XYZ file of C-alpha atoms in Angstrom:
607
model
C -6.859 88.906 87.560
C -8.536 87.102 88.892
C -11.041 87.173 91.831
C -12.759 90.231 93.813
C -14.695 90.047 96.992
C -15.922 92.980 99.109
C -18.215 92.979 102.144
C -20.162 95.592 104.149
C -22.274 94.348 107.033
C -22.606 93.036 110.639
C -20.775 89.865 110.195
C -17.216 89.575 111.395
C -15.612 90.937 108.116
C -12.193 88.911 107.893
C -13.736 85.458 107.944
C -16.305 86.810 105.196
C -13.444 87.898 103.001
C -11.201 84.847 103.575
C -14.246 82.376 102.786
C -15.059 84.532 99.824
C -11.531 84.141 98.423
C -11.786 80.470 98.979
C -15.000 80.235 96.731
C -12.992 82.163 94.087
C -9.796 79.793 94.194
C -10.950 77.861 91.339
C -10.580 80.830 88.890
C -6.760 80.405 89.215
C -4.471 82.643 91.159
C -0.997 83.186 92.333
C -1.198 85.480 95.664
C -4.116 86.852 97.573
C -4.735 89.587 100.023
C -7.403 91.381 102.146
C -8.030 95.077 103.468
C -10.386 96.091 106.189
C -11.143 99.455 107.870
C -10.597 99.500 111.487
C -10.736 102.622 113.777
C -10.406 104.899 110.947
C -7.254 102.951 109.449
C -6.614 100.614 106.794
C -5.299 97.129 107.733
C -3.954 94.968 104.909
C -2.622 91.519 104.751
C -1.119 90.059 101.394
C 0.825 86.906 100.632
C 2.101 84.991 97.561
C 0.912 81.356 97.101
C -2.028 79.868 98.287
C -4.838 81.546 100.431
C -3.789 79.216 103.261
C -0.651 81.340 103.400
C -2.685 84.547 103.685
C -4.696 82.902 106.634
C -1.544 81.970 108.543
C -0.909 85.946 108.378
C -4.250 86.716 109.593
C -3.895 84.148 112.326
C -7.393 83.784 113.346
C -7.868 87.493 113.870
C -11.447 88.674 114.682
C -12.392 92.318 114.388
C -16.302 92.341 114.338
C -18.499 93.959 111.741
C -17.031 96.221 109.119
C -16.145 96.782 105.400
C -13.341 95.041 103.748
C -11.976 94.100 100.353
C -10.241 90.849 99.001
C -8.478 89.460 96.092
C -6.854 86.539 94.425
C -4.422 87.677 91.652
C -3.344 86.026 88.626
C -0.226 88.214 87.270
C -0.570 90.038 84.079
C 1.791 93.121 85.023
C 4.441 92.291 87.509
C 5.680 88.942 88.785
C 3.870 86.875 91.400
C 4.895 88.178 94.794
C 3.704 89.512 98.007
C 4.556 92.973 97.014
C 2.301 92.858 93.942
C -0.477 90.997 95.337
C -3.713 93.019 95.921
C -4.982 95.137 97.531
C -2.925 98.265 96.443
C -2.647 101.628 98.147
C -2.323 105.098 97.456
C 0.302 107.397 98.775
C -1.602 108.287 101.951
C -2.488 104.804 102.705
C -6.107 105.822 103.126
C -7.316 104.079 99.780
C -7.173 100.649 98.307
C -8.057 99.123 95.080
C -8.460 95.579 93.814
C -8.627 95.073 90.127
C -9.176 92.450 87.351
C -8.242 92.740 83.846
C -5.664 95.218 82.224
C -5.082 99.049 82.266
C -3.626 99.569 78.769
C -2.480 102.953 79.441
C -0.995 102.387 82.835
C 2.629 103.327 81.918
C 1.564 106.786 80.468
C -0.769 107.389 83.463
C 2.114 106.317 85.947
C 4.570 108.686 84.427
C 2.170 111.573 84.658
C 1.249 110.611 88.378
C 5.142 110.402 89.058
C 5.748 113.821 87.936
C 2.946 115.081 90.124
C 4.800 113.565 93.126
C 3.051 110.028 93.650
C 5.158 107.315 94.753
C 4.742 103.825 93.536
C 5.651 100.698 95.243
C 4.749 97.838 92.994
C 5.091 96.815 89.312
C 1.309 96.507 88.637
C -0.976 98.382 86.343
C -3.607 98.117 89.285
C -1.504 100.593 91.459
C -2.164 103.508 88.967
C -5.984 103.234 89.954
C -5.398 103.807 93.531
C -3.099 106.969 92.818
C -5.708 108.101 90.379
C -8.622 107.882 92.994
C -6.035 109.600 95.627
C -5.530 112.456 93.040
C -9.274 113.209 92.756
C -10.281 112.800 96.126
C -11.932 115.898 97.159
C -15.487 115.420 97.346
C -15.783 111.790 98.270
C -14.957 108.128 96.840
C -17.700 108.212 94.364
C -16.664 111.270 92.308
C -12.838 110.478 92.950
C -13.480 106.854 91.187
C -15.618 108.502 88.403
C -12.817 110.836 87.632
C -10.192 108.078 87.756
C -12.210 106.041 85.251
C -12.222 108.836 82.828
C -8.339 108.832 82.565
C -8.304 104.731 82.358
C -8.177 102.750 79.132
C -8.517 99.075 78.689
C -10.487 96.124 79.832
C -10.840 96.086 83.643
C -12.973 96.021 86.658
C -12.098 97.263 90.214
C -13.437 97.819 93.781
C -12.201 100.864 95.823
C -12.424 101.443 99.471
C -11.388 104.524 101.684
C -10.774 104.975 105.246
C -11.902 108.385 104.985
C -15.278 107.026 103.919
C -15.362 103.593 105.655
C -18.860 102.719 105.137
C -19.010 102.460 101.299
C -17.424 100.539 98.402
C -17.329 101.689 94.803
C -17.394 98.882 92.144
C -16.782 99.815 88.593
C -17.025 97.348 85.347
C -15.396 97.716 81.993
C -14.990 94.279 81.006
C -14.310 91.344 83.339
C -17.594 90.562 85.601
C -18.613 92.260 88.600
C -21.870 91.992 90.814
C -23.345 92.896 93.960
C -25.191 90.328 96.084
C -28.005 92.356 97.867
C -28.413 90.867 101.306
C -30.564 91.802 104.407
C -28.572 94.344 106.268
C -25.393 93.406 104.332
C -24.064 93.806 100.779
C -21.330 91.759 99.027
C -19.371 92.945 96.017
C -17.821 90.124 93.974
C -16.627 88.816 90.536
C -18.564 85.713 90.801
C -21.754 84.585 92.242
C -20.209 81.522 93.897
C -18.623 83.966 96.635
C -22.160 85.519 97.570
C -24.568 82.478 97.379
C -23.907 81.709 101.083
C -25.351 85.184 101.996
C -27.981 85.981 99.229
C -29.304 84.914 95.958
C -30.314 88.354 94.957
C -27.817 89.677 92.513
C -27.235 92.881 90.536
C -25.282 92.356 87.662
C -23.001 95.370 86.423
C -22.861 95.902 82.720
C -19.857 97.713 80.906
C -19.467 101.310 81.710
C -21.280 100.854 85.058
C -20.291 101.663 88.634
C -22.123 100.670 91.850
C -22.085 102.681 95.077
C -22.632 100.033 97.675
C -23.277 100.562 101.434
C -24.428 98.093 104.011
C -27.832 98.823 103.457
C -28.144 100.292 99.901
C -26.917 99.936 96.421
C -26.961 102.525 93.592
C -25.939 101.926 89.937
C -24.663 104.750 87.837
C -23.141 104.880 84.493
C -19.562 106.275 84.339
C -20.705 109.654 83.067
C -22.877 109.857 86.133
C -26.456 108.878 84.792
C -28.627 106.963 87.405
C -29.788 103.355 86.341
C -32.734 101.630 87.838
C -32.358 97.839 88.032
C -34.033 95.304 90.325
C -31.763 92.312 91.588
C -32.161 88.863 89.791
C -32.931 85.955 92.051
C -30.697 83.030 91.199
C -31.817 79.326 91.399
C -28.485 78.236 92.711
C -28.015 77.582 96.311
C -24.723 77.222 98.418
C -24.788 73.615 98.703
C -24.647 73.412 94.995
C -21.023 74.858 95.153
C -19.928 72.514 97.871
C -18.078 69.275 97.092
C -20.917 67.050 98.363
C -18.694 64.197 99.789
C -16.495 64.238 96.397
C -12.793 64.552 96.639
C -12.728 67.406 94.006
C -15.055 69.847 92.301
C -14.364 68.149 89.025
C -15.589 64.742 89.987
C -18.598 65.943 91.530
C -19.407 67.802 88.437
C -18.675 64.722 86.420
C -21.199 62.746 88.398
C -23.843 65.937 88.061
C -24.106 65.536 84.311
C -27.359 63.501 84.353
C -28.718 66.048 86.371
C -27.405 68.874 84.294
C -28.812 67.161 81.101
C -32.323 66.890 82.761
C -32.120 70.592 83.882
C -31.281 71.792 80.120
C -33.993 69.884 78.762
C -36.644 70.306 81.464
C -39.718 72.179 80.118
C -38.472 72.516 76.443
C -39.877 69.381 74.978
C -43.203 67.905 74.168
C -42.605 64.116 74.268
C -46.193 63.593 73.136
C -45.882 65.834 69.961
C -42.016 66.349 69.438
C -42.485 70.161 69.582
C -39.513 72.173 71.034
C -40.222 75.258 73.066
C -37.215 77.762 73.144
C -39.230 81.086 73.880
C -36.311 82.799 75.465
C -34.181 82.313 72.258
C -35.878 85.454 70.936
C -36.531 83.563 67.365
C -40.082 84.381 65.954
C -41.572 83.035 62.642
C -40.676 86.280 60.905
C -37.130 85.860 61.408
C -37.028 82.317 60.261
C -38.198 83.523 56.722
C -35.078 85.347 56.318
C -32.636 82.903 58.181
C -30.113 81.111 55.810
C -27.463 79.677 57.943
C -26.035 79.413 61.309
C -22.686 80.463 62.797
C -21.589 78.831 65.991
C -18.880 80.927 67.937
C -16.957 79.698 70.987
C -13.536 79.206 72.837
C -11.953 76.080 74.176
C -14.114 73.192 75.398
C -17.404 75.208 74.209
C -15.706 75.258 70.617
C -15.597 71.399 70.701
C -19.402 71.474 71.543
C -19.840 73.837 68.723
C -18.077 71.338 66.213
C -20.687 68.724 67.552
C -23.448 71.309 67.156
C -22.641 71.711 63.477
C -23.270 68.046 62.815
C -26.666 68.518 64.687
C -27.722 71.691 62.793
C -26.853 70.314 59.346
C -27.875 66.463 59.818
C -31.317 67.429 61.749
C -32.143 70.878 60.728
C -30.522 70.530 57.144
C -29.264 74.226 57.391
C -25.762 75.187 56.770
C -23.717 75.834 59.660
C -20.058 77.309 60.219
C -18.074 77.102 63.332
C -15.620 79.770 64.524
C -13.121 80.314 67.362
C -14.264 83.427 69.010
C -10.756 84.567 69.197
C -10.177 84.490 65.743
C -13.886 85.607 64.432
C -13.546 89.400 64.251
C -10.004 89.334 62.854
C -11.031 87.885 59.651
C -13.536 90.337 58.578
C -16.554 88.151 58.835
C -19.263 87.911 56.224
C -22.307 87.886 58.253
C -25.720 89.698 58.298
C -29.311 89.514 59.027
C -29.826 86.331 57.299
C -27.271 84.362 59.576
C -28.206 83.314 62.938
C -25.051 83.750 65.327
C -24.918 81.277 68.375
C -22.351 82.054 70.924
C -21.745 79.212 73.360
C -20.063 80.084 76.568
C -20.389 78.638 80.266
C -19.729 81.706 81.986
C -21.018 84.374 79.631
C -17.889 86.445 80.416
C -15.160 85.106 78.141
C -13.619 88.097 76.572
C -13.158 86.969 73.136
C -16.598 85.310 72.938
C -18.109 88.626 73.983
C -15.894 90.672 71.409
C -17.167 88.280 68.600
C -20.693 88.481 69.896
C -20.652 92.296 69.399
C -18.970 91.995 66.073
C -21.719 89.776 64.783
C -24.442 91.936 66.285
C -23.002 95.212 64.789
C -22.856 93.337 61.450
C -26.494 92.890 61.640
C -26.800 89.127 62.600
C -29.376 87.898 65.210
C -27.337 86.615 68.282
C -28.378 83.711 70.738
C -26.302 82.852 73.655
C -26.095 79.175 74.892
C -24.961 79.845 78.538
C -24.919 78.586 82.095
C -25.220 82.037 83.924
C -28.425 83.775 83.611
C -27.103 87.374 84.399
C -23.861 87.178 82.382
C -22.961 89.677 80.030
C -23.426 87.260 76.948
C -26.890 86.605 77.943
C -27.565 90.359 78.438
C -25.995 91.457 75.061
C -27.787 88.601 73.061
C -30.894 88.953 71.319
C -31.931 85.512 72.846
C -30.746 82.858 75.208
C -30.724 79.286 75.785
C -29.720 78.671 79.521
C -28.214 75.200 80.159
C -29.182 75.357 84.098
C -26.255 73.086 84.783
C -25.484 74.757 88.245
C -22.300 76.427 89.243
C -19.287 74.848 87.680
C -16.334 75.061 90.009
C -13.695 72.885 88.331
C -11.570 74.642 85.840
C -11.601 71.731 83.343
C -15.327 71.901 81.916
C -17.337 68.861 82.103
C -20.938 69.219 83.007
C -21.009 72.604 81.066
C -19.902 70.822 78.103
C -22.500 68.041 77.837
C -25.215 70.254 78.773
C -24.257 72.537 76.010
C -24.482 69.473 73.596
C -28.033 68.805 74.836
C -28.785 72.502 74.328
C -27.379 72.270 70.576
C -29.373 69.170 70.043
C -32.658 70.882 71.049
C -31.814 73.832 69.218
C -31.156 71.782 66.104
C -34.400 70.217 66.114
C -36.122 73.762 67.097
C -34.619 75.292 63.878
C -35.648 72.413 61.746
C -39.019 72.491 62.909
C -39.314 76.289 62.480
C -37.759 76.071 58.857
C -39.901 73.088 58.233
C -36.928 70.714 57.312
C -38.314 68.149 60.039
C -41.576 67.774 61.556
C -42.229 67.367 65.174
C -43.424 64.018 64.804
C -40.088 63.152 63.097
C -38.165 64.713 66.129
C -39.945 62.222 68.687
C -37.475 59.249 68.431
C -34.289 61.494 68.941
C -35.951 63.373 71.742
C -37.075 60.281 73.507
C -33.550 58.849 73.374
C -32.146 62.314 74.603
C -34.614 61.824 77.706
C -33.003 58.288 78.309
C -29.548 59.699 78.152
C -29.155 60.892 81.942
C -29.891 57.330 82.615
C -27.209 55.877 80.272
C -24.633 58.355 81.716
C -25.519 57.035 85.142
C -24.747 53.734 83.944
C -21.301 54.719 82.361
C -20.423 56.422 85.602
C -20.927 53.137 87.497
C -17.934 51.821 85.415
C -15.461 54.429 86.806
C -13.393 51.600 88.614
C -12.430 50.286 85.147
C -11.399 53.709 83.980
C -9.360 54.246 87.160
C -7.599 50.778 86.573
C -6.566 52.132 83.111
C -5.385 55.436 84.465
C -3.121 53.356 86.894
C -1.557 51.537 83.880
C -0.957 54.813 81.654
C -0.391 57.643 83.975
C 3.282 57.768 83.438
C 3.073 57.999 79.678
C 4.295 61.202 78.160
C 2.017 61.562 75.295
C -1.451 60.328 74.272
C -3.080 60.178 70.784
C -6.960 60.365 70.641
C -8.661 59.646 67.310
C -12.193 59.371 66.032
C -14.317 59.898 62.875
C -17.382 62.052 62.006
C -19.321 63.378 64.937
C -17.002 62.159 67.492
C -13.719 63.542 66.220
C -14.659 66.853 68.436
C -14.642 64.207 71.450
C -11.330 63.070 70.438
C -10.264 66.773 70.856
C -12.270 67.201 74.005
C -10.619 64.015 75.511
C -7.068 65.192 74.558
C -7.825 68.712 76.041
C -8.954 67.332 79.257
C -5.751 65.328 79.699
C -3.425 68.161 78.891
C -5.453 70.514 81.301
C -5.306 68.694 84.367
C -2.579 66.029 83.984
C 0.011 68.099 81.943
C 0.439 65.131 79.591
C 0.942 66.196 76.026
C -2.051 64.749 74.075
C -3.487 65.370 70.609
C -6.814 64.759 69.103
C -7.101 63.936 65.411
C -9.563 62.759 62.821
C -8.845 59.232 62.332
C -9.117 59.646 58.544
C -6.201 62.006 58.862
C -3.800 59.235 60.283
C -1.673 58.938 57.033
C -1.317 62.630 56.778
C 1.117 62.894 59.520
C 0.089 61.498 62.965
C 0.869 58.047 62.056
C 4.641 58.940 62.401
C 4.197 59.275 65.963
C 3.033 55.695 66.727
C 5.292 53.436 68.663
C 5.298 51.038 71.531
C 5.401 53.904 73.871
C 2.216 55.794 72.582
C -1.178 55.049 73.888
C -3.800 55.697 71.238
C -7.381 56.208 72.302
C -9.818 55.537 69.530
C -13.411 56.454 69.966
C -15.519 54.080 67.856
C -19.021 54.548 69.181
C -20.678 55.769 66.096
C -21.820 52.923 63.928
C -21.981 54.560 60.566
C -18.239 54.831 60.449
C -17.359 51.691 62.376
C -15.672 49.862 59.430
C -13.721 52.917 58.529
C -12.441 53.266 62.165
C -11.622 49.583 62.353
C -9.214 50.224 59.698
C -7.392 52.959 61.395
C -7.185 50.763 64.539
C -5.534 48.213 62.377
C -2.803 50.851 61.397
C -2.177 51.529 65.085
C -1.630 47.853 66.111
C 0.679 47.295 62.803
C 2.940 49.935 64.164
C 3.176 48.757 67.549
C 0.859 51.340 69.323
C -1.067 50.680 72.423
C -4.764 50.808 71.326
C -7.329 51.843 73.831
C -10.889 51.568 72.371
C -13.987 53.382 73.635
C -16.825 51.498 72.316
C -20.382 50.387 73.060
C -21.625 47.333 74.843
C -23.044 45.593 71.765
C -19.870 46.089 69.603
C -17.387 43.164 69.641
C -13.679 44.174 69.808
C -10.904 41.549 69.463
C -8.130 44.108 68.086
C -7.656 46.684 71.081
C -5.299 46.150 74.059
C -7.728 47.732 76.440
C -11.407 48.287 76.031
C -13.642 50.920 77.717
C -17.502 50.488 77.067
C -20.583 52.528 77.278
C -24.259 51.710 76.612
C -25.402 51.793 73.099
C -26.743 54.911 71.944
C -27.474 56.641 68.551
C -24.643 58.032 66.351
C -25.956 61.758 67.101
C -26.167 61.370 70.813
C -22.999 59.255 71.168
C -20.737 62.370 71.677
C -22.499 63.124 75.166
C -21.931 59.768 76.379
C -18.476 58.907 74.710
C -17.010 62.012 76.561
C -17.776 60.613 79.937
C -15.121 57.853 80.210
C -12.605 60.316 78.650
C -13.349 62.803 81.489
C -12.921 60.184 84.125
C -9.606 59.038 82.544
C -8.119 62.481 82.571
C -9.170 62.826 86.306
C -7.825 59.523 87.451
C -4.519 59.822 85.387
C -4.281 63.543 87.007
C -4.574 62.053 90.529
C -1.993 59.406 89.965
C 0.327 62.244 88.659
C -0.494 64.149 91.982
C -1.848 67.255 89.969
C -4.082 69.905 91.264
C -7.487 68.748 89.632
C -9.553 71.630 90.445
C -7.077 74.349 90.117
C -4.555 73.403 87.068
C -1.400 75.487 86.602
C -1.623 78.656 84.428
C -5.357 78.297 83.848
C -8.445 80.163 84.964
C -12.036 79.178 84.874
C -13.100 81.942 82.626
C -10.673 84.226 80.449
C -11.796 87.749 81.036
C -9.348 89.518 79.114
C -7.843 89.033 75.594
C-alpha cells in the first residue's frame, strides 16, 4: 500500500507524477518514488518519508512528455526505507512495478525465482512481481503480466512499465482499487480519482481479475485469462476544485464546513416535501421484494459503523423493522444467518474497504439483497451490490471522516422513511414533519459551525489532557463513540465512548479531577436520565463538559457547548459537529498532522 499513479501523454511526466502523489498523500504513507522511461532506459527516484524528500531528489528536473509510474508506500512487508520504496525493478533494470496490497505466496515465489537465478535487493513482496514479469517477458509486457498474475495469490493491484515497451502501462486489479482516467491524448492510471481529476473526469474503474492495457491514446480492458471487456468510461460529478483546501488550513476543517452542502446533496431529488414520499430508485428495491423482506442488517467499519448504530435507531423507530448492526471485519467469521428475507446494507465512504467488500460478498452469496450506501459512484461496493444510495458528499481527503459520516446518517434517515413507506408502517404524510426538519438541518449545522471559536477555547484548555471519556444515552451513544474516535485518530489522546447508563458498570472508576468527561445531552427523551449520570461525574470530581441544545438550562457542568434545538432522531447529525471541531482544534494545539495522522490510511484495502 498505498497510492499508485501512472501517466502516458504529452505533458512533462515528472511534475504530473509528483503532483499525483501529492493528491494521494492523504491515504497515509511512509515512502515514495517515481520511475520514467527516458532514451530507452528507466530512471528511478525513491525516498523514505514525505514526498518533499522525493522532490528534493528530483530537484526540479524536466524531461518533457513521456511515460512514468509513481507510488506512495505504507509498509506491509519490509521496513519503511528508501530501499523498500517503490517502484521495484527486475534483474535487468528494464521493468518496474508499483503495487498495493499483499502477495500472500511471495516467499514461495521468491524462493523459486532465486533458484532460477533471479537476484532480489529488497524485503518487499512487491519485488517478486517485477521478477515474474521479467521471467515471462518474451512476447511483450501484456503477456508477461498476464502470466505473472497466474502465479500470484493474495489481494493486490499493480501497475507495470518496461523500457522495452515504453509506450504502454499495464494495470491489474485483484482487490485494492485501480482505475484509468481517460483524457484527450493522455491517460492516467491511479488508485484514486483525486489524482486524475485535474486532467479528466472520464473514469474507467477496474473490477477484480481485470487488467488494463493503457497507451497514450487508448485503453483496453481484459480479464486475467485474456477475455476482452467492453466498458465505457463513467463521467464523475466531482471537479478539481473540490479536492483543494479552498482557503482552509486543512482538508479536515474544509470538510467539516462542507457538511451543510453534503447533506443537501444527499437529499437532493430524493424527497417530495409536498407529499412526504421518498424516491430511492437506485436502491434496486421493488414492491415484490418488500413482500418478503423481514429485517435489515447494517454492516460497516470504523466511523461508518457508528453511522450504522444510529441507522438502527432510524430503521426500528421510523420503519418499525427489526435491524441488526455488524462490524464488517467480524461478519463473515460468525457464520451469519442471512437469506433473501434480510436486506443487507453496507455502509462505506470509499466503497473499497476490504472487510466491507468481503462481508458484502458473504451476504450476497447467502441469498441476501445488498444495497450500498457509498460516496464513490464507481467503487467496487457499488458495482457488486444489487442497489446503491450515493451520498454525493464529494471527495473526502482528510483521513478522519467527517462529512461522509453525516451524509451517511442523512442517507440512513431517508432509507428508514423509504422502508417504512414501502412496508406500510409509516405513511408518506406522516414522514413530512421529519423530512422538513431534515431539510432545515444544513442551516442548523451552519449555525453550529459559527460557534467554532467557543470550541477552540475549550480545546485550548484541555489539549494537554491524557485521557477523555465521552458518554451519552440512546441514539446519541454512537456519537459518543464517534467523538472519542475522532479525538484518538488525530490528537493521539486516549479516549473512550460509553453508554451513560453503563457508568456504574466500570467506567466510573476512571473518574477523577484529571479526567474531562464529555456528556452529550441533546436528546430530550432521556434528559433526566443523563442528568443523573452528570451528577455522578461531578460527585467524583470529574471535569464535566456538556454538549446540549440552546433551550436546555445547565447549572451543573464546568463547560457547556450548545447547538440549535433539533428533534431527538436528528440530534446525532448536529451533535457530532462540535465534537469534530473539538478533536480538530485539540490536535492543532498538540502539533499533530491533522489530515494524515500516523499509522492510518483513508481506506483499508487489505484485511
